[in-house]
mmCIF file of C-alpha atoms and ligand atoms in Angstrom:
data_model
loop_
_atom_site.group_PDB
_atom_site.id
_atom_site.type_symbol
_atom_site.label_atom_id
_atom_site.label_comp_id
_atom_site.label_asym_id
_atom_site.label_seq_id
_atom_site.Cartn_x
_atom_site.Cartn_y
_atom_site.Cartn_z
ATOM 1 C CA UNK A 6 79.604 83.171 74.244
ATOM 2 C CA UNK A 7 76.399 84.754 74.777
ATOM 3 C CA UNK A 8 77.133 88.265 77.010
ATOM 4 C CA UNK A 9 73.558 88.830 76.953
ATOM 5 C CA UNK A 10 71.218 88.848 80.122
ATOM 6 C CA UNK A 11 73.745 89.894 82.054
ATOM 7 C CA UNK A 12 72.750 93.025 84.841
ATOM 8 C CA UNK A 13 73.734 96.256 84.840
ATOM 9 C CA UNK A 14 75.212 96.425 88.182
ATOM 10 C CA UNK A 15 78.533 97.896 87.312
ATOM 11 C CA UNK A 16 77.329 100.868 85.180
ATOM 12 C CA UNK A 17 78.778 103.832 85.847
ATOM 13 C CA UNK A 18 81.666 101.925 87.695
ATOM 14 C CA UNK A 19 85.472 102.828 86.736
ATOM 15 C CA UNK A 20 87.161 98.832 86.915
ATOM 16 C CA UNK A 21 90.796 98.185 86.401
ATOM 17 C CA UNK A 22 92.149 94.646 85.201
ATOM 18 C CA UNK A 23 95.077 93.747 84.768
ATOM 19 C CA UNK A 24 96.040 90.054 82.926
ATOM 20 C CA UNK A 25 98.425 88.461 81.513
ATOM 21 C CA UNK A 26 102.226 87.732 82.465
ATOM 22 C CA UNK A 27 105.116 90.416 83.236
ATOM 23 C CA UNK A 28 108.110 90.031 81.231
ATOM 24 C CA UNK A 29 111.633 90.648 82.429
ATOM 25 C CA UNK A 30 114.521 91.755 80.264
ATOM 26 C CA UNK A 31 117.621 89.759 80.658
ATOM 27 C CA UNK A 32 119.200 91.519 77.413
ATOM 28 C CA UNK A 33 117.655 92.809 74.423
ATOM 29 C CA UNK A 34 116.501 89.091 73.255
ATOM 30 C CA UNK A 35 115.693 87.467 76.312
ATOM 31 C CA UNK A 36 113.298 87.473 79.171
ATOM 32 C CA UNK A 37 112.100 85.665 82.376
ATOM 33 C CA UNK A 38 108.533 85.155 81.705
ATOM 34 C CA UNK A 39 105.527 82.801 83.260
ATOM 35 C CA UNK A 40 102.642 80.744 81.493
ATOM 36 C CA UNK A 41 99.906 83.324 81.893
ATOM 37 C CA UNK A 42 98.009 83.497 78.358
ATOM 38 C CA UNK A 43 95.385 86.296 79.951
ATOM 39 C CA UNK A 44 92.250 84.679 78.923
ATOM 40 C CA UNK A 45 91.266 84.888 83.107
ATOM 41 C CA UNK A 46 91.693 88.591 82.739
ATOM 42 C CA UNK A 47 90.223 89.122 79.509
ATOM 43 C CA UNK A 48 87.152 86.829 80.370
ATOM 44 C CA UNK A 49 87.124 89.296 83.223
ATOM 45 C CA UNK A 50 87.379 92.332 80.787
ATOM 46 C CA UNK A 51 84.722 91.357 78.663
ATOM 47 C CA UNK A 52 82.508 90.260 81.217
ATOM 48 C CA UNK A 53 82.465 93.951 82.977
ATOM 49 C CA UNK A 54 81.851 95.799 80.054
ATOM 50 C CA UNK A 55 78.578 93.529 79.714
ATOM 51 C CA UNK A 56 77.746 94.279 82.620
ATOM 52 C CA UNK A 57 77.613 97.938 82.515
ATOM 53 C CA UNK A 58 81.324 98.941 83.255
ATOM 54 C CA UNK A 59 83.832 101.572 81.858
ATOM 55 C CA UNK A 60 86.790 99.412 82.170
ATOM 56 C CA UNK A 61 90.709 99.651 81.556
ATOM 57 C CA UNK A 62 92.567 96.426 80.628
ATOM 58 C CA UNK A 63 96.285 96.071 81.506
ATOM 59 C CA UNK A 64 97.331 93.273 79.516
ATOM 60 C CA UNK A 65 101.163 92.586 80.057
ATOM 61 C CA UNK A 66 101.956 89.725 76.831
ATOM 62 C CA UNK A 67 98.320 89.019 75.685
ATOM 63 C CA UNK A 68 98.218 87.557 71.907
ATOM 64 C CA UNK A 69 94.346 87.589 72.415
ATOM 65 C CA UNK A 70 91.651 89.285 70.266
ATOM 66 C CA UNK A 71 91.002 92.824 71.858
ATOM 67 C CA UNK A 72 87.907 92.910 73.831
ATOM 68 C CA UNK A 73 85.272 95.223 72.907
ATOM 69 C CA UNK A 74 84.541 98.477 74.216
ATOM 70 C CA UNK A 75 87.655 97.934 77.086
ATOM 71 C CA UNK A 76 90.265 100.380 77.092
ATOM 72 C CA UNK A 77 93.551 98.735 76.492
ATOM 73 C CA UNK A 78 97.203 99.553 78.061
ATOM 74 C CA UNK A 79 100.053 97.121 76.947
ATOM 75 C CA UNK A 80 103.010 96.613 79.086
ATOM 76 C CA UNK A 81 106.157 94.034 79.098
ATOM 77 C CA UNK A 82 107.740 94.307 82.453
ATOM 78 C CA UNK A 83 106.610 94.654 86.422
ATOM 79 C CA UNK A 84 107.532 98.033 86.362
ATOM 80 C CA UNK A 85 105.223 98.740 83.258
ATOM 81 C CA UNK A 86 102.344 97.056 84.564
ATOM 82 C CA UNK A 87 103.047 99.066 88.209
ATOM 83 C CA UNK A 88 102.756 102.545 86.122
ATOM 84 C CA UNK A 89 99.835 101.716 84.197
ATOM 85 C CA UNK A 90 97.917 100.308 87.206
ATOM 86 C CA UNK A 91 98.195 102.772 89.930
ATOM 87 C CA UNK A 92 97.267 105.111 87.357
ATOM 88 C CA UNK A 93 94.659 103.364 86.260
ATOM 89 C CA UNK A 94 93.237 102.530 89.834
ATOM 90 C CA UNK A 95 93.524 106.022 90.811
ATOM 91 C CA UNK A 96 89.627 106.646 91.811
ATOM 92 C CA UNK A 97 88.582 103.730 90.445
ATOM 93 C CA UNK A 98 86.018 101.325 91.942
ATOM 94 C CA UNK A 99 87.796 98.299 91.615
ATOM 95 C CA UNK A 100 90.883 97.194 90.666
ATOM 96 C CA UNK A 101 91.718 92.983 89.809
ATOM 97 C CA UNK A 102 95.229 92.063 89.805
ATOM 98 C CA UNK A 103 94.824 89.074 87.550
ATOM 99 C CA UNK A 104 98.096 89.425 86.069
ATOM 100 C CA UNK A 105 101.107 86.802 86.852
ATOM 101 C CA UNK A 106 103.296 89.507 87.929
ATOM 102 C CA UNK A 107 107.123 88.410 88.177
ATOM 103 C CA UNK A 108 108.326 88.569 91.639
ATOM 104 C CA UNK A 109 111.927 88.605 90.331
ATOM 105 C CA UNK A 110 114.168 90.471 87.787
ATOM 106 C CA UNK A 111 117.541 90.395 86.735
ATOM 107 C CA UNK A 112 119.481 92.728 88.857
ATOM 108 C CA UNK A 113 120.642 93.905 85.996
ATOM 109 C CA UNK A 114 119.733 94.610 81.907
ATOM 110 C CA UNK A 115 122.795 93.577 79.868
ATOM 111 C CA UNK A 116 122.348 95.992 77.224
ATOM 112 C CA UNK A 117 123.826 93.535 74.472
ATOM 113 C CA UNK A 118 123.042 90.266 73.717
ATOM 114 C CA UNK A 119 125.245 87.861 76.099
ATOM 115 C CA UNK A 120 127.299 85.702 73.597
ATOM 116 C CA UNK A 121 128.384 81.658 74.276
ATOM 117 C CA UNK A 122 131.916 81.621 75.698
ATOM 118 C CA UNK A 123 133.898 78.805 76.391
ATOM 119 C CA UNK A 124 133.732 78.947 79.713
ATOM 120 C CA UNK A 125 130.555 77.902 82.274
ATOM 121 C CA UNK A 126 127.917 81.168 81.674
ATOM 122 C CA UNK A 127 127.622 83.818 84.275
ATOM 123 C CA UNK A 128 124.934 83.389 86.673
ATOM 124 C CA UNK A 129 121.718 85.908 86.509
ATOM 125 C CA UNK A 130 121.605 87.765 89.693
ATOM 126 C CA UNK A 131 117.815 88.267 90.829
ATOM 127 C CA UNK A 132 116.252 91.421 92.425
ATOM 128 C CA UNK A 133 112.830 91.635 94.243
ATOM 129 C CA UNK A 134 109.806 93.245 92.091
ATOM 130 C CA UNK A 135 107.447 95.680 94.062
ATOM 131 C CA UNK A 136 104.423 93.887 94.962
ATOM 132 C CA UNK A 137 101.455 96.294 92.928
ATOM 133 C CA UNK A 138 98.589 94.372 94.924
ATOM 134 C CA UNK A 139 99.728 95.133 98.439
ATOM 135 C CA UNK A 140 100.617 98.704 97.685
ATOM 136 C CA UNK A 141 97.334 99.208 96.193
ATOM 137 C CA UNK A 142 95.969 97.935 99.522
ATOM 138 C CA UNK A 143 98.292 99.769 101.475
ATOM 139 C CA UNK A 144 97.541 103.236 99.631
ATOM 140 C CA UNK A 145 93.653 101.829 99.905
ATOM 141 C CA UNK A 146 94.808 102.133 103.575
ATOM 142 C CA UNK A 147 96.717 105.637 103.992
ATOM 143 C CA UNK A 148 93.422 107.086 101.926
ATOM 144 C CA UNK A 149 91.062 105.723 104.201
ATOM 145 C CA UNK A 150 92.696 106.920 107.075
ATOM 146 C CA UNK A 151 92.838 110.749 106.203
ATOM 147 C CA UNK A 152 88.953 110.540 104.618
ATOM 148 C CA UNK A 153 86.065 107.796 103.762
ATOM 149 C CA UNK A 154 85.391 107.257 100.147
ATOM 150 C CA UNK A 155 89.405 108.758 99.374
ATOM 151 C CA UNK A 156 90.712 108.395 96.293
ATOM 152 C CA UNK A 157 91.975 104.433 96.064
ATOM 153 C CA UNK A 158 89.211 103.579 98.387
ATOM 154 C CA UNK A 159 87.840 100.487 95.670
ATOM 155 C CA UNK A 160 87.302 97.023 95.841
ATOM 156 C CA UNK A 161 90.717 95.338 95.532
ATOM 157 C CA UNK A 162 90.914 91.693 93.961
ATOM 158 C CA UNK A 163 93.609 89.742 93.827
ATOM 159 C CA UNK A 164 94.258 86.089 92.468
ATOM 160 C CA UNK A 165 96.679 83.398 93.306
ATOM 161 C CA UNK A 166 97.590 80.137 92.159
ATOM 162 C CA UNK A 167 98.794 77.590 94.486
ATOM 163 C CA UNK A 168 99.924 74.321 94.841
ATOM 164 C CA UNK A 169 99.711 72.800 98.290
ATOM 165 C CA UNK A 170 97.578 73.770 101.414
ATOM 166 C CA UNK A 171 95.525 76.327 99.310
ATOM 167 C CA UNK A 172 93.061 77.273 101.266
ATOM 168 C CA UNK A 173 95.520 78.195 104.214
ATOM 169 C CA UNK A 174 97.704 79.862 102.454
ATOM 170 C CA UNK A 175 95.414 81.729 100.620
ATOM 171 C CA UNK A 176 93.544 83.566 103.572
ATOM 172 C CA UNK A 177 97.102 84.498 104.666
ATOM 173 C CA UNK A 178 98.194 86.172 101.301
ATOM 174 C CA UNK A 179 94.511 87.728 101.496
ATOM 175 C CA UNK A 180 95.457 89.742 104.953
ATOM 176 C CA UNK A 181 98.773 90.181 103.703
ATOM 177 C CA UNK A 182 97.747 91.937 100.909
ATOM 178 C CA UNK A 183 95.186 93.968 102.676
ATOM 179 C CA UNK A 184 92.453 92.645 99.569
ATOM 180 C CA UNK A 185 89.029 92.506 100.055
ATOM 181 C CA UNK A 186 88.615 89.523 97.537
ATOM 182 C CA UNK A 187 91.104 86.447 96.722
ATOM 183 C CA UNK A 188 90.539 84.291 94.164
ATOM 184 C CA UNK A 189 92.026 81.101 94.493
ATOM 185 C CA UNK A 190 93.265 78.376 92.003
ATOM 186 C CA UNK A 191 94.716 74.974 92.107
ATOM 187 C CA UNK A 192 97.201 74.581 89.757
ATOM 188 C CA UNK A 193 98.449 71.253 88.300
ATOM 189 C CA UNK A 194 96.401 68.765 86.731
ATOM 190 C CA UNK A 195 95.774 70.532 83.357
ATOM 191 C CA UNK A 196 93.438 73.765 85.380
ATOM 192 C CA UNK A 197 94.360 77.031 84.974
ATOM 193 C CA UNK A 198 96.940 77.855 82.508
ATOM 194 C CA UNK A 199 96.037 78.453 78.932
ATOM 195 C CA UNK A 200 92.830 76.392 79.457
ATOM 196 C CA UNK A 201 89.335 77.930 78.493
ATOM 197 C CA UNK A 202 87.842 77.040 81.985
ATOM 198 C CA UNK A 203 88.328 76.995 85.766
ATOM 199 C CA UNK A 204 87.837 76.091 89.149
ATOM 200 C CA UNK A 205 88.042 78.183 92.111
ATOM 201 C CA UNK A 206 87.653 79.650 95.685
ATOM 202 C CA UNK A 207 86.840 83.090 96.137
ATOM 203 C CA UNK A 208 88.033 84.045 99.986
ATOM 204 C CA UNK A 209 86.174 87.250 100.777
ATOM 205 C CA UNK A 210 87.547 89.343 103.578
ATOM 206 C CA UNK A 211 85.109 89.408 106.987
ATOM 207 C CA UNK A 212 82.922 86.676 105.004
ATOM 208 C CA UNK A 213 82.522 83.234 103.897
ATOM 209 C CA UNK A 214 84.130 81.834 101.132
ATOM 210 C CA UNK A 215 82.544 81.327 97.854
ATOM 211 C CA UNK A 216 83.359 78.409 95.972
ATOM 212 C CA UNK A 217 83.130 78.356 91.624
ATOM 213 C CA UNK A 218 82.801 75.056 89.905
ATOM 214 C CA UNK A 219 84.709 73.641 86.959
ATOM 215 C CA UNK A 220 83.412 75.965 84.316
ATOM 216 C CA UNK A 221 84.299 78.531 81.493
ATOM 217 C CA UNK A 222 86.295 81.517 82.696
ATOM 218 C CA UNK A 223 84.045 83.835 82.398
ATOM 219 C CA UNK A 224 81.711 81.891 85.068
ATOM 220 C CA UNK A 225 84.332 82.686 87.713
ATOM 221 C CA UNK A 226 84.569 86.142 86.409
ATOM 222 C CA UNK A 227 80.832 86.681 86.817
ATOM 223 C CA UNK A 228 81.076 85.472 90.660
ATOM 224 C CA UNK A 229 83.905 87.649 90.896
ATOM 225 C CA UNK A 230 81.501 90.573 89.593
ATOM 226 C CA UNK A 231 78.851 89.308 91.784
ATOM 227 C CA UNK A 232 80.915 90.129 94.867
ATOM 228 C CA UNK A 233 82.434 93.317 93.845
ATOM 229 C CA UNK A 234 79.228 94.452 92.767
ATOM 230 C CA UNK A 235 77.447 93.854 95.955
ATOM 231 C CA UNK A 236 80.757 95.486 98.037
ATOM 232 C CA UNK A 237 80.126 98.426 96.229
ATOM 233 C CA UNK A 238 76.657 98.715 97.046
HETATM 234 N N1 CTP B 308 101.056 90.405 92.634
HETATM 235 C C1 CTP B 308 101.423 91.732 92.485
HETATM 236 N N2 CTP B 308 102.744 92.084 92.458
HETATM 237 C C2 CTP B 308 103.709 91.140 92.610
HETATM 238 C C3 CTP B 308 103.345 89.789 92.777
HETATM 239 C C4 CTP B 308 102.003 89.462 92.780
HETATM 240 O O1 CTP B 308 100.549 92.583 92.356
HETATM 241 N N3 CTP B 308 104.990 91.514 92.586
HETATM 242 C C5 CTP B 308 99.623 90.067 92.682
HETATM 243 C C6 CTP B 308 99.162 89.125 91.598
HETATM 244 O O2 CTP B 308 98.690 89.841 90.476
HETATM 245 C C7 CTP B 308 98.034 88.366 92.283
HETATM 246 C C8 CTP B 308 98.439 88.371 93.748
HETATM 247 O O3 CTP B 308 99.400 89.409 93.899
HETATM 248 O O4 CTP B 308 96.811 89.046 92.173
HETATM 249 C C9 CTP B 308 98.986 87.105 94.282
HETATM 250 O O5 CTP B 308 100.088 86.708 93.519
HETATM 251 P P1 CTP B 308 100.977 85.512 94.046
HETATM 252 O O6 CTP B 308 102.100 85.283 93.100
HETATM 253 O O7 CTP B 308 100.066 84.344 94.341
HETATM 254 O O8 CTP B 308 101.485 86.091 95.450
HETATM 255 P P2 CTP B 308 102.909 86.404 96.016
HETATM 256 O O9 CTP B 308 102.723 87.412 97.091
HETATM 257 O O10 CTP B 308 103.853 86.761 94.927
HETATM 258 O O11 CTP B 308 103.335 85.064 96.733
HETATM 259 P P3 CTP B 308 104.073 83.724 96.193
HETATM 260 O O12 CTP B 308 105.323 83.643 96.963
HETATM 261 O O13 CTP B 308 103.106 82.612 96.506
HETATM 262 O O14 CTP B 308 104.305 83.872 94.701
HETATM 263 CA CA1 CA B 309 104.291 85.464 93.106
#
């Protein structure tokens, strides 16, 4: 795909993205994963460094080809992926939780592998995972309250996938989250996962929302540039 032609409106901008899918240990074999392949966040990736960006890719699972000129952290788990983006996001301009981040563990890691008995298995006990996006927006928050332009003070993007009234309960995970841009997917049908293109609704905080036809991934991740880019000027 051509990359070409593309402004520089993000030059000079520090841009977080994470993508991919969190991976939870169950024992040293086994996880609880999701169908993420990262190709939303790596379109995403490539598409900032074209346009001018210095950019740092989380990538939790991703078997794709590196993307040029990105710097790249790999994690496995929620906790991984937590570390490496508030970190990352630290002074950055804008962070964009593209990840599928697991919103459950196992309570706990068996440290062997669990072996068939003849009896019915044990059942895995579940824990809640931090949620990264809303404590990004909540330390966006605490920042801007002691001083303007604080440290955490970016554009904060989140995504979501849903399946039923997705408009509605998109613009009530976007004030949950405290984001100032949602992008929102239909899933089902064959869209989304593991597909080379998408549809979607972008739900902008104190605006309209912006609606992306059917089209390549890295379509959507130019409108999503298009916004951040004119938040941040
Ligand atoms: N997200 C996150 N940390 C989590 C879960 C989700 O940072 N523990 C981020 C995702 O990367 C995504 C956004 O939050 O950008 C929305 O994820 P989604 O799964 O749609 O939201 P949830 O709050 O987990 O709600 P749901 O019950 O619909 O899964
Ligand atoms: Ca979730």
């Amino acid at each position: 795909r051509v990359l070409r032609g593309r402004p520089l409106d993000l030059a000079g901008r520090r841009i977080v993205v994470s993508a991919g899918g969190t991976r939870e240990a169950i024992d040293p074999v086994r996880f609880i994963g999701n169908r993420s392949s990262g190709l939303q966040g790596y379109a995403l990736a490539r598409t900032a460094v074209a346009r001018g960006a210095e950019v740092t890719l989380v990538a939790a699972n991703v078997t794709l080809p590196d993307p040029a000129g990105a710097k790249i952290v790999r994690v496995e788990s929620t906790a991984d992926l937590r570390d490496a983006v508030l970190e990352a996001s630290a002074g950055a301009d804008a962070v964009v939780m593209a990840a599928a981040v697991a919103d459950f563990r196992p309570a706990t890691r068996q440290g062997s592998k669990i072996k068939k008995t003849d009896g019915e298995p044990e059942p895995i006990r579940l824990a809640k995972n931090p949620d990264i996006l809303a404590e990004l927006g909540e330390r966006r928050r605490a920042a801007g309250a002691a001083r303007a332009g604080a440290e955490g003070s970016g554009v904060i993007v989140g995504f979501a996938a849903e399946t039923d009234d997705v408009l509605a309960n998109g613009q009530a995970k976007l004030a949950r989250k405290g984001c100032d841009l949602l992008v929102v997917n239909q899933v089902g049908e064959g869209l989304a996962f593991g597909t080379p293109d998408n549809a979607a609704t972008v739900l902008v905080a104190g605006g309209e929302p912006v609606e992306v036809p059917f089209g390549p991934k890295e379509d959507l991740a130019d409108a999503v540039w298009d916004l951040v880019a004119a938040r941040l000027s």
